[in-house]
Amino acid sequence: MAAKPKKSNMDSKKRNLIAEYNPKSVASEQYRTIRTNIQFSAIDEDIRTITVSSSSPGEGKSTTAANLAIVFAQQGKKVLLVDADMRKPTVHFTFNMMNTIGLTTVLTRQSELDKTANQTDIENLDILSSGPIPPNPSELLSSRVMNRFFDTAKNMYDLIIFDTPPVLAVTDAQVLSHQCDGTILVVRAGIADKDKVTKAKEAIVSAKAKILGVVLNDKKMKSNDEYYYYGNN
Amino acid sequence: MIDIHCHILYGVDDGPQNETETLALLHQAIEDGVTDIIATPHHRNRHFINEKKDVLILVDKVNSLAQENRLSITIHPGQEVRIYGEIAEDYARDEILNLAGKTNYVLVELPSSQVPAYTERVLYEMQVAGLIPIIAHPERNSAIMEDPGKLYSLINQGALSQVTAASIAGDFGKKIQKFSIELVEHQLAHFIASDAHDTRHRGFAMKRAQKAIESAHGHDFGVFENADRLLKGHSLQLNPPMEMKTKGFWSKLLNR
Ligand SMILES: Nc1ncnc2c1ncn2[C@@H]1O[C@H](COP(=O)(O)OP(=O)(O)OP(=O)(O)O)[C@@H](O)[C@H]1O
Ligand SMILES: [Mg+2]
């Protein structure tokens, strides 16, 4: 007896990767706008590493990180999207890949980055899923462990984008922000709590990290759900 | 249909005790639409030890038994491994069997009333060793029923789970039926398997389970296709797990 294919499954994946599957949509255009804003946010220094986070769960970090990675790759940059959300890893689901090796196995030196990162159907875009989640995942993101990772990854890629847990849930996003060239804070319109967003911003600033901008996600526009960008603040 | 959890080998655990009982189960399996069974005798629970080498021998015997009786069904080797600290090490020592003897999946059984504190560590070590743990019948673990968040964190951490067909079909009562369907809906269960032990009390209920889940949703969340993919060595189609709300005081009271 054959099981029915899970149609809704693939559809939702395509919706999540809109910059790839529907590059002419308004949303894809917005992601390209964010890309340009990021590139122009630093004149004298190249942004090579970016943390994508938010104050609270479900604001659109993973969606934003994945689509940003796609639009940078479309521009010809060699991009690595890293799932550093060890609280709720989803990148391997979005790109339909196994997660038996990934960031954690690279950081614990059980696998090498070049053999662990997965190529995608999208040119120039590689994915590093989270890997198996150890009981105390935060320890792995300390700069002591991460330094070596940054050295290797920067040699292989032009841009490394990290999907992370919410800033206010665990310290991981703060810790990573500190080690990256810039941070993008995703704020979901109508859902995000103003005080929490302010707190998250303060936490990132106190980690001596640079906020490149705030993405206002899911702002209702006419009939569509789209993306806005606020620029530097 | 592929059954990834079944006590089909005789004389090794609380499943069939002799060839006749195994034959009866095989007949029931075929009637229920099953073409392939992964034999998963208990291993390392309090009563039974069934190491890899012994399982392989008995699987051959049962395949011959099926052939002699002209039954078109294939048995593959496996184990239902009770969770303990050294699963990854013992796998490396060749004592533990993956499902079908050729995949990265290992069926893991938790105690019935708790999720031991060391579970996360053991499942992590298995994954680091390249294995994907599949938690057997989480819907029958009382600690998980009380707090589904316990299962959510294990799935989030990379484990998969298998609910029992009879649970989905309602044979263990409405409460377990509702809970097991909810686990599938929330992507917290990825396979449905028989866990058949005997033809009378714990038999096959795959078709009834499929009906139950399809009548509730119009589709089956890919739980049967996943078993097919597992056996063929294809990668599974998975979605992120969703957190299940812990039952509040009133709904708990009303559900009892
Ligand atoms: N602009 C949008 N329009 C419609 N749906 C969206 C939008 N942004 C995100 N979503 C949906 O909202 C859900 C949460 O998004 P996503 O997973 O990107 O958030 P997240 O911040 O990574 O969440 P988590 O904190 O759980 O990691 C997903 O189902 C996603 O498809
Ligand atoms: Mg996310």
Short mmCIF file of C-alpha atoms and ligand atoms in Angstrom, two decimals:
data_model
loop_
_atom_site.label_atom_id
_atom_site.label_comp_id
_atom_site.label_asym_id
_atom_site.label_seq_id
_atom_site.Cartn_x
_atom_site.Cartn_y
_atom_site.Cartn_z
CA MET A 1 0.00 0.00 0.00
CA ALA A 2 1.61 3.22 -1.09
CA ALA A 3 1.53 6.16 1.25
CA LYS A 4 0.37 9.48 -0.10
CA PRO A 5 3.10 12.00 -0.69
CA LYS A 6 3.18 14.87 1.72
CA LYS A 7 2.36 17.65 -0.69
CA SER A 8 2.02 20.35 1.94
CA ASN A 9 5.53 19.55 3.08
CA MET A 10 7.33 20.58 -0.11
CA ASP A 11 5.05 23.55 -0.61
CA SER A 12 5.93 25.00 2.75
CA LYS A 13 9.63 24.55 2.02
CA LYS A 14 9.31 26.44 -1.23
CA ARG A 15 7.43 29.19 0.54
CA ASN A 16 10.20 29.46 3.11
CA LEU A 17 12.89 29.79 0.42
CA ILE A 18 11.01 32.40 -1.56
CA ALA A 19 14.19 34.14 -2.78
CA GLU A 20 15.04 30.95 -4.67
CA TYR A 21 11.64 29.77 -5.82
CA ASN A 22 10.04 33.13 -6.53
CA PRO A 23 12.83 35.64 -7.17
CA LYS A 24 10.42 38.14 -8.74
CA SER A 25 8.19 38.38 -5.67
CA VAL A 26 8.05 41.53 -3.57
CA ALA A 27 9.54 39.59 -0.67
CA SER A 28 12.56 38.55 -2.72
CA GLU A 29 13.02 42.16 -3.76
CA GLN A 30 12.99 43.11 -0.08
CA TYR A 31 15.70 40.56 0.70
CA ARG A 32 17.85 42.08 -2.02
CA THR A 33 17.25 45.48 -0.47
CA ILE A 34 18.44 44.14 2.87
CA ARG A 35 21.50 42.72 1.11
CA THR A 36 22.41 46.11 -0.34
CA ASN A 37 21.83 47.84 2.97
CA ILE A 38 24.17 45.39 4.67
CA GLN A 39 26.83 45.94 2.05
CA PHE A 40 26.58 49.70 2.39
CA SER A 41 26.44 49.64 6.17
CA ALA A 42 30.22 49.34 6.34
CA ILE A 43 32.25 51.36 3.93
CA ASP A 44 35.74 50.70 5.14
CA GLU A 45 35.40 47.07 6.19
CA ASP A 46 33.95 44.03 4.51
CA ILE A 47 31.16 42.24 6.36
CA ARG A 48 32.20 38.58 6.29
CA THR A 49 30.25 37.13 9.21
CA ILE A 50 26.65 37.89 10.18
CA THR A 51 24.49 36.75 13.09
CA VAL A 52 20.74 36.71 12.50
CA SER A 53 18.69 36.80 15.69
CA SER A 54 15.54 38.15 17.33
CA SER A 55 14.32 38.88 20.82
CA SER A 56 11.77 36.06 21.00
CA PRO A 57 10.95 32.73 19.32
CA GLY A 58 9.16 32.50 15.98
CA GLU A 59 9.95 35.99 14.69
CA GLY A 60 11.46 34.77 11.42
CA LYS A 61 15.18 34.34 12.10
CA SER A 62 15.53 31.10 10.15
CA THR A 63 13.45 32.36 7.22
CA THR A 64 15.43 35.59 7.05
CA ALA A 65 18.83 33.91 7.43
CA ALA A 66 18.08 31.38 4.68
CA ASN A 67 16.75 33.94 2.20
CA LEU A 68 19.56 36.37 2.87
CA ALA A 69 22.03 33.57 2.27
CA ILE A 70 20.30 32.88 -1.04
CA VAL A 71 20.33 36.48 -2.30
CA PHE A 72 24.01 36.87 -1.41
CA ALA A 73 24.78 33.61 -3.23
CA GLN A 74 22.77 34.82 -6.24
CA GLN A 75 25.09 37.81 -6.33
CA GLY A 76 28.04 35.47 -6.80
CA LYS A 77 29.37 35.44 -3.25
CA LYS A 78 30.42 32.09 -1.86
CA VAL A 79 28.08 31.77 1.12
CA LEU A 80 27.87 29.40 4.08
CA LEU A 81 24.62 29.31 6.05
CA VAL A 82 25.27 27.89 9.52
CA ASP A 83 22.57 26.58 11.85
CA ALA A 84 23.79 27.79 15.23
CA ASP A 85 20.33 27.50 16.78
CA MET A 86 21.00 24.51 18.99
CA ARG A 87 17.80 25.20 20.87
CA LYS A 88 15.69 24.60 17.80
CA PRO A 89 17.66 23.62 14.71
CA THR A 90 15.62 23.83 11.49
CA VAL A 91 18.04 24.47 8.61
CA HIS A 92 18.35 20.75 7.78
CA PHE A 93 14.57 20.55 7.48
CA THR A 94 14.37 23.60 5.24
CA PHE A 95 17.04 22.26 2.89
CA ASN A 96 16.02 18.61 3.26
CA MET A 97 19.26 17.13 4.47
CA MET A 98 20.55 14.78 7.11
CA ASN A 99 21.83 16.26 10.34
CA THR A 100 24.14 13.50 11.56
CA ILE A 101 27.12 15.75 11.03
CA GLY A 102 27.16 19.53 11.23
CA LEU A 103 28.39 22.50 13.23
CA THR A 104 28.67 20.53 16.50
CA THR A 105 30.77 17.76 14.96
CA VAL A 106 33.05 20.36 13.34
CA LEU A 107 33.44 22.23 16.62
CA THR A 108 34.19 19.05 18.54
CA ARG A 109 36.67 18.09 15.81
CA GLN A 110 34.79 14.96 14.87
CA SER A 111 34.48 16.11 11.28
CA GLU A 112 36.15 18.66 9.01
CA LEU A 113 34.25 21.64 7.67
CA ASP A 114 34.95 20.92 3.99
CA LYS A 115 33.54 17.41 4.34
CA THR A 116 30.62 18.47 6.54
CA ALA A 117 29.15 21.49 4.75
CA ASN A 118 26.51 20.45 2.22
CA GLN A 119 26.27 21.85 -1.26
CA THR A 120 22.77 22.92 -2.26
CA ASP A 121 21.02 23.15 -5.60
CA ILE A 122 21.62 26.87 -5.29
CA GLU A 123 24.93 27.91 -6.83
CA ASN A 124 27.48 29.31 -4.36
CA LEU A 125 25.41 28.34 -1.32
CA ASP A 126 26.61 25.74 1.16
CA ILE A 127 24.78 24.71 4.30
CA LEU A 128 26.16 23.63 7.64
CA SER A 129 23.35 22.10 9.66
CA SER A 130 23.53 22.09 13.46
CA GLY A 131 24.75 18.51 13.83
CA PRO A 132 23.74 16.38 16.82
CA ILE A 133 22.89 18.58 19.80
CA PRO A 134 24.97 17.88 22.91
CA PRO A 135 23.42 18.34 26.36
CA ASN A 136 25.27 21.65 26.97
CA PRO A 137 25.42 23.16 23.50
CA SER A 138 26.27 26.73 24.55
CA GLU A 139 29.78 25.74 25.58
CA LEU A 140 30.63 24.98 21.97
CA LEU A 141 30.00 28.55 20.83
CA SER A 142 32.61 30.10 23.11
CA SER A 143 35.25 32.03 21.22
CA ARG A 144 37.90 29.57 22.36
CA VAL A 145 36.22 26.85 20.29
CA MET A 146 34.85 29.10 17.55
CA ASN A 147 38.11 30.83 16.62
CA ARG A 148 39.39 27.86 14.70
CA PHE A 149 36.04 27.53 12.94
CA PHE A 150 36.12 31.16 11.81
CA ASP A 151 39.66 30.76 10.48
CA THR A 152 38.75 27.75 8.36
CA ALA A 153 35.38 29.02 7.21
CA LYS A 154 36.66 32.46 6.19
CA ASN A 155 39.26 30.77 4.03
CA MET A 156 36.55 28.88 2.18
CA TYR A 157 33.70 31.39 2.02
CA ASP A 158 33.12 35.07 1.33
CA LEU A 159 30.23 35.28 3.74
CA ILE A 160 29.08 33.22 6.71
CA ILE A 161 25.54 33.69 8.04
CA PHE A 162 24.50 32.25 11.41
CA ASP A 163 20.92 31.34 12.30
CA THR A 164 20.70 31.58 16.10
CA PRO A 165 18.29 31.17 19.03
CA PRO A 166 16.41 34.20 20.39
CA VAL A 167 18.60 36.67 22.26
CA LEU A 168 16.46 36.60 25.38
CA ALA A 169 16.23 32.80 25.59
CA VAL A 170 19.91 31.83 25.90
CA THR A 171 23.19 33.70 25.61
CA ASP A 172 24.22 31.95 22.36
CA ALA A 173 23.16 34.76 20.02
CA GLN A 174 24.96 37.33 22.16
CA VAL A 175 28.10 35.22 22.25
CA LEU A 176 28.04 34.77 18.46
CA SER A 177 27.20 38.42 17.80
CA HIS A 178 30.32 39.36 19.66
CA GLN A 179 32.39 37.18 17.34
CA CYS A 180 30.73 38.28 14.09
CA ASP A 181 31.20 41.43 12.03
CA GLY A 182 27.56 42.32 12.35
CA THR A 183 24.15 41.31 13.67
CA ILE A 184 20.70 41.53 12.16
CA LEU A 185 17.74 41.67 14.49
CA VAL A 186 14.50 40.27 13.11
CA VAL A 187 11.34 41.77 14.58
CA ARG A 188 7.99 40.27 13.71
CA ALA A 189 5.39 42.94 13.15
CA GLY A 190 2.39 42.82 15.42
CA ILE A 191 3.85 40.06 17.56
CA ALA A 192 7.14 41.36 18.90
CA ASP A 193 7.05 43.04 22.30
CA LYS A 194 8.63 46.50 22.27
CA ASP A 195 10.31 46.09 25.67
CA LYS A 196 11.73 42.74 24.66
CA VAL A 197 13.11 44.11 21.40
CA THR A 198 14.76 46.95 23.33
CA LYS A 199 16.21 44.47 25.82
CA ALA A 200 17.53 42.27 23.00
CA LYS A 201 19.12 45.24 21.31
CA GLU A 202 20.78 46.26 24.58
CA ALA A 203 22.05 42.72 25.09
CA ILE A 204 23.67 42.72 21.65
CA VAL A 205 25.18 46.15 22.13
CA SER A 206 26.51 45.15 25.54
CA ALA A 207 28.22 42.18 23.87
CA LYS A 208 30.20 44.78 21.90
CA ALA A 209 28.52 43.67 18.72
CA LYS A 210 27.49 45.80 15.81
CA ILE A 211 23.83 45.87 14.82
CA LEU A 212 23.70 46.17 11.06
CA GLY A 213 19.98 46.69 10.99
CA VAL A 214 16.55 45.55 12.02
CA VAL A 215 14.34 43.53 9.70
CA LEU A 216 10.66 44.12 10.28
CA ASN A 217 9.21 40.80 9.24
CA ASP A 218 5.66 39.92 8.25
CA LYS A 219 4.42 43.49 8.08
CA LYS A 220 0.96 43.41 6.52
CA MET A 221 1.04 45.19 3.17
CA LYS A 222 -2.23 45.38 1.28
CA SER A 223 -2.98 41.68 0.90
CA ASN A 224 0.55 40.28 1.17
CA ASP A 225 2.85 39.44 4.04
CA GLU A 226 6.10 41.11 3.22
CA TYR A 227 9.34 42.35 4.61
CA TYR A 228 10.54 45.83 5.47
CA TYR A 229 13.94 47.04 6.39
CA TYR A 230 14.66 49.84 8.75
CA GLY A 231 18.34 50.38 8.05
CA ASN A 232 20.85 51.23 10.71
CA ASN A 233 19.76 52.10 14.17
CA MET B 1 3.79 -1.78 3.86
CA ILE B 2 6.97 -1.94 5.94
CA ASP B 3 6.87 -2.78 9.64
CA ILE B 4 9.93 -1.47 11.47
CA HIS B 5 9.08 -2.76 14.94
CA CYS B 6 7.83 -6.32 15.42
CA HIS B 7 8.46 -9.26 17.74
CA ILE B 8 8.32 -11.92 15.06
CA LEU B 9 11.25 -14.16 16.12
CA TYR B 10 10.27 -17.10 18.29
CA GLY B 11 11.60 -18.13 21.67
CA VAL B 12 13.68 -14.99 22.26
CA ASP B 13 11.43 -12.59 24.15
CA ASP B 14 7.76 -12.06 25.06
CA GLY B 15 6.76 -12.51 21.41
CA PRO B 16 5.92 -15.89 19.78
CA GLN B 17 7.33 -18.91 21.58
CA ASN B 18 7.53 -21.37 18.67
CA GLU B 19 7.41 -21.67 14.87
CA THR B 20 3.64 -22.13 14.87
CA GLU B 21 3.07 -18.87 16.67
CA THR B 22 5.50 -17.05 14.36
CA LEU B 23 3.69 -18.50 11.34
CA ALA B 24 0.35 -17.29 12.64
CA LEU B 25 1.81 -13.79 13.06
CA LEU B 26 3.24 -13.89 9.53
CA HIS B 27 -0.18 -14.75 8.15
CA GLN B 28 -1.74 -11.87 10.06
CA ALA B 29 0.99 -9.51 8.82
CA ILE B 30 0.35 -10.39 5.19
CA GLU B 31 -3.37 -9.94 5.68
CA ASP B 32 -2.64 -6.51 7.09
CA GLY B 33 -0.71 -5.52 3.96
CA VAL B 34 2.80 -5.94 5.36
CA THR B 35 5.49 -7.00 2.87
CA ASP B 36 8.59 -6.54 5.01
CA ILE B 37 9.13 -6.92 8.74
CA ILE B 38 12.13 -5.72 10.65
CA ALA B 39 12.45 -8.21 13.50
CA THR B 40 13.12 -6.28 16.68
CA PRO B 41 13.46 -8.63 19.65
CA HIS B 42 14.01 -6.98 23.03
CA HIS B 43 17.64 -6.46 23.83
CA ARG B 44 19.08 -5.56 27.20
CA ASN B 45 15.78 -4.98 28.93
CA ARG B 46 15.52 -6.63 32.33
CA HIS B 47 14.58 -10.03 30.95
CA PHE B 48 16.04 -10.53 27.51
CA ILE B 49 19.40 -10.29 25.81
CA ASN B 50 19.48 -10.81 22.06
CA GLU B 51 22.83 -9.94 20.61
CA LYS B 52 23.34 -9.21 16.95
CA LYS B 53 24.85 -12.57 15.99
CA ASP B 54 21.95 -14.52 17.50
CA VAL B 55 19.34 -12.32 15.86
CA LEU B 56 20.93 -12.79 12.42
CA ILE B 57 20.75 -16.59 12.72
CA LEU B 58 17.10 -16.59 13.76
CA VAL B 59 16.10 -14.12 11.04
CA ASP B 60 17.47 -16.57 8.46
CA LYS B 61 15.44 -19.36 10.04
CA VAL B 62 12.21 -17.36 9.95
CA ASN B 63 12.82 -16.35 6.33
CA SER B 64 13.19 -20.04 5.47
CA LEU B 65 10.02 -20.77 7.41
CA ALA B 66 8.17 -18.17 5.36
CA GLN B 67 9.53 -19.59 2.11
CA GLU B 68 8.65 -23.16 3.04
CA ASN B 69 5.11 -21.97 3.60
CA ARG B 70 5.10 -19.93 0.39
CA LEU B 71 4.49 -16.70 2.23
CA SER B 72 5.55 -13.60 0.35
CA ILE B 73 7.03 -11.63 3.19
CA THR B 74 10.64 -10.78 4.05
CA ILE B 75 12.14 -10.55 7.51
CA HIS B 76 15.04 -8.18 8.18
CA PRO B 77 17.22 -8.12 11.29
CA GLY B 78 16.94 -5.55 14.05
CA GLN B 79 16.62 -5.05 17.79
CA GLU B 80 14.56 -3.07 20.25
CA VAL B 81 17.34 -1.85 22.47
CA ARG B 82 16.43 -0.82 25.99
CA ILE B 83 18.25 2.44 26.67
CA TYR B 84 21.50 2.12 28.62
CA GLY B 85 24.71 4.06 28.91
CA GLU B 86 26.92 2.24 26.43
CA ILE B 87 24.76 1.77 23.31
CA ALA B 88 27.22 3.63 21.08
CA GLU B 89 30.19 1.64 22.39
CA ASP B 90 28.38 -1.67 22.04
CA TYR B 91 27.37 -0.75 18.51
CA ALA B 92 31.04 -0.29 17.71
CA ARG B 93 31.63 -3.70 19.32
CA ASP B 94 29.12 -5.20 16.90
CA GLU B 95 26.61 -6.28 19.55
CA ILE B 96 23.90 -3.84 18.55
CA LEU B 97 21.98 -4.09 15.30
CA ASN B 98 20.74 -1.19 13.28
CA LEU B 99 17.33 -1.55 11.65
CA ALA B 100 17.45 -3.97 8.70
CA GLY B 101 21.15 -4.57 9.33
CA LYS B 102 22.12 -1.95 6.77
CA THR B 103 20.82 1.45 7.92
CA ASN B 104 21.89 4.06 10.48
CA TYR B 105 18.70 3.73 12.48
CA VAL B 106 18.54 2.03 15.88
CA LEU B 107 15.27 1.36 17.71
CA VAL B 108 15.55 2.47 21.33
CA GLU B 109 13.11 1.66 24.10
CA LEU B 110 12.69 3.95 27.12
CA PRO B 111 11.44 2.67 30.49
CA SER B 112 7.64 2.79 30.61
CA SER B 113 7.24 5.44 33.26
CA GLN B 114 10.19 7.79 32.92
CA VAL B 115 12.73 9.42 30.66
CA PRO B 116 16.04 8.84 32.45
CA ALA B 117 18.22 11.91 32.90
CA TYR B 118 21.01 10.31 30.87
CA THR B 119 18.77 9.86 27.80
CA GLU B 120 19.94 13.06 26.06
CA ARG B 121 23.57 12.13 26.54
CA VAL B 122 23.11 8.59 25.21
CA LEU B 123 21.10 9.73 22.18
CA TYR B 124 23.72 12.39 21.48
CA GLU B 125 26.55 9.85 21.62
CA MET B 126 24.65 7.56 19.29
CA GLN B 127 24.26 10.41 16.80
CA VAL B 128 27.90 11.35 17.04
CA ALA B 129 28.64 7.72 16.16
CA GLY B 130 26.54 8.26 13.02
CA LEU B 131 23.38 6.57 14.30
CA ILE B 132 19.85 7.92 14.30
CA PRO B 133 17.90 6.75 17.35
CA ILE B 134 14.22 5.95 16.88
CA ILE B 135 12.34 6.04 20.17
CA ALA B 136 9.85 3.17 20.35
CA HIS B 137 6.23 3.91 21.32
CA PRO B 138 6.66 7.22 23.20
CA GLU B 139 2.86 7.37 23.49
CA ARG B 140 3.02 4.64 26.08
CA ASN B 141 5.57 6.34 28.31
CA SER B 142 3.72 7.92 31.24
CA ALA B 143 6.33 10.65 31.83
CA ILE B 144 6.00 11.74 28.19
CA MET B 145 2.20 11.64 28.39
CA GLU B 146 2.40 13.85 31.44
CA ASP B 147 4.87 16.22 29.77
CA PRO B 148 5.22 15.88 25.97
CA GLY B 149 7.97 18.52 26.20
CA LYS B 150 10.26 15.67 27.27
CA LEU B 151 9.79 14.00 23.90
CA TYR B 152 9.94 17.33 22.04
CA SER B 153 13.43 18.04 23.35
CA LEU B 154 14.69 14.60 22.32
CA ILE B 155 13.23 15.01 18.80
CA ASN B 156 14.60 18.53 18.61
CA GLN B 157 17.95 17.06 19.50
CA GLY B 158 17.77 14.79 16.46
CA ALA B 159 16.02 11.60 17.56
CA LEU B 160 12.98 10.21 15.73
CA SER B 161 10.09 8.23 17.14
CA GLN B 162 7.71 5.43 16.26
CA VAL B 163 4.15 5.13 17.52
CA THR B 164 2.39 1.79 17.67
CA ALA B 165 -0.34 1.06 15.12
CA ALA B 166 -2.67 -0.31 17.79
CA SER B 167 -2.32 2.95 19.76
CA ILE B 168 -3.36 4.97 16.71
CA ALA B 169 -6.19 2.52 16.00
CA GLY B 170 -7.57 3.03 19.51
CA ASP B 171 -6.90 -0.43 20.92
CA PHE B 172 -5.30 0.98 24.08
CA GLY B 173 -8.15 3.41 24.69
CA LYS B 174 -9.24 6.85 23.52
CA LYS B 175 -6.67 8.72 25.55
CA ILE B 176 -3.65 6.94 24.05
CA GLN B 177 -5.25 7.12 20.60
CA LYS B 178 -5.70 10.88 20.83
CA PHE B 179 -2.22 11.38 22.21
CA SER B 180 -0.51 9.25 19.57
CA ILE B 181 -2.31 11.01 16.72
CA GLU B 182 -1.28 14.34 18.24
CA LEU B 183 2.33 13.19 18.29
CA VAL B 184 2.15 12.48 14.55
CA GLU B 185 0.47 15.83 13.88
CA HIS B 186 3.21 17.66 15.76
CA GLN B 187 5.99 15.88 13.85
CA LEU B 188 6.98 14.22 17.11
CA ALA B 189 6.38 10.73 15.68
CA HIS B 190 7.69 9.72 12.28
CA PHE B 191 6.81 6.05 11.90
CA ILE B 192 3.88 3.78 12.65
CA ALA B 193 4.78 0.16 13.35
CA SER B 194 2.96 -2.89 14.69
CA ASP B 195 5.03 -3.81 17.76
CA ALA B 196 3.13 -7.09 17.31
CA HIS B 197 3.82 -9.81 19.89
CA ASP B 198 0.99 -12.28 19.31
CA THR B 199 -2.09 -12.63 17.10
CA ARG B 200 -4.66 -12.22 19.85
CA HIS B 201 -3.82 -9.35 22.21
CA ARG B 202 -0.99 -7.52 20.49
CA GLY B 203 -1.36 -8.21 16.79
CA PHE B 204 -1.12 -6.17 13.61
CA ALA B 205 -3.24 -3.07 13.21
CA MET B 206 -1.47 -1.25 10.39
CA LYS B 207 -4.44 -0.87 8.07
CA ARG B 208 -6.73 0.26 10.87
CA ALA B 209 -4.09 2.75 12.00
CA GLN B 210 -3.78 4.09 8.47
CA LYS B 211 -7.55 4.48 8.28
CA ALA B 212 -7.68 6.23 11.64
CA ILE B 213 -5.02 8.76 10.74
CA GLU B 214 -6.32 9.38 7.25
CA SER B 215 -9.90 9.82 8.42
CA ALA B 216 -8.68 12.42 10.89
CA HIS B 217 -6.52 14.32 8.37
CA GLY B 218 -7.01 13.12 4.81
CA HIS B 219 -3.34 12.19 4.68
CA ASP B 220 -0.94 10.17 6.78
CA PHE B 221 1.95 12.62 7.35
CA GLY B 222 4.25 10.30 5.43
CA VAL B 223 4.57 7.85 8.33
CA PHE B 224 4.27 4.78 6.10
CA GLU B 225 6.40 6.22 3.34
CA ASN B 226 9.11 6.94 5.91
CA ALA B 227 9.33 3.23 6.76
CA ASP B 228 9.63 2.49 3.07
CA ARG B 229 12.38 5.05 2.64
CA LEU B 230 14.21 3.74 5.70
CA LEU B 231 14.33 0.21 4.30
CA LYS B 232 15.39 1.41 0.84
CA GLY B 233 18.10 3.58 2.33
CA HIS B 234 16.52 6.77 1.01
CA SER B 235 16.54 9.89 3.14
CA LEU B 236 13.34 10.70 5.02
CA GLN B 237 11.03 13.64 4.40
CA LEU B 238 10.92 15.36 7.76
CA ASN B 239 9.50 18.56 9.16
CA PRO B 240 10.52 20.52 12.26
CA PRO B 241 8.92 19.18 15.45
CA MET B 242 6.27 21.37 17.03
CA GLU B 243 5.88 21.83 20.74
CA MET B 244 2.77 20.27 22.24
CA LYS B 245 0.92 22.09 24.94
CA THR B 246 1.09 20.39 28.30
CA LYS B 247 -2.41 19.59 29.45
CA GLY B 248 -3.83 22.05 31.93
CA PHE B 249 -5.51 21.02 35.12
CA TRP B 250 -9.07 21.14 33.74
CA SER B 251 -8.48 19.27 30.51
CA LYS B 252 -6.56 16.65 32.47
CA LEU B 253 -9.51 16.28 34.82
CA LEU B 254 -12.03 16.10 31.98
CA ASN B 255 -9.99 13.62 29.98
CA ARG B 256 -9.68 11.12 32.73
N1 LIG C 1 7.00 37.14 6.51
C1 LIG C 1 6.44 35.97 6.77
N2 LIG C 1 5.24 35.69 6.25
C2 LIG C 1 4.64 34.52 6.50
N3 LIG C 1 5.15 33.55 7.28
C3 LIG C 1 6.35 33.78 7.83
C4 LIG C 1 7.07 34.99 7.61
N4 LIG C 1 8.24 34.92 8.30
C5 LIG C 1 8.23 33.72 8.92
N5 LIG C 1 7.12 33.05 8.65
C6 LIG C 1 6.74 31.71 9.18
O1 LIG C 1 6.73 31.80 10.59
C7 LIG C 1 7.29 30.64 11.18
C8 LIG C 1 8.47 31.00 12.05
O2 LIG C 1 9.48 31.52 11.20
P1 LIG C 1 11.00 31.11 11.43
O3 LIG C 1 11.13 29.67 11.63
O4 LIG C 1 11.79 31.76 10.35
O5 LIG C 1 11.21 31.88 12.80
P2 LIG C 1 12.40 31.72 13.84
O6 LIG C 1 12.60 33.08 14.44
O7 LIG C 1 13.56 31.08 13.22
O8 LIG C 1 11.72 30.78 14.90
P3 LIG C 1 12.45 30.00 16.11
O9 LIG C 1 12.61 30.99 17.22
O10 LIG C 1 11.45 28.95 16.43
O11 LIG C 1 13.75 29.50 15.60
C9 LIG C 1 7.64 29.72 10.02
O12 LIG C 1 6.59 28.82 9.84
C10 LIG C 1 7.75 30.65 8.84
O13 LIG C 1 7.43 29.99 7.63
MG MG C 2 14.62 29.32 13.75
#
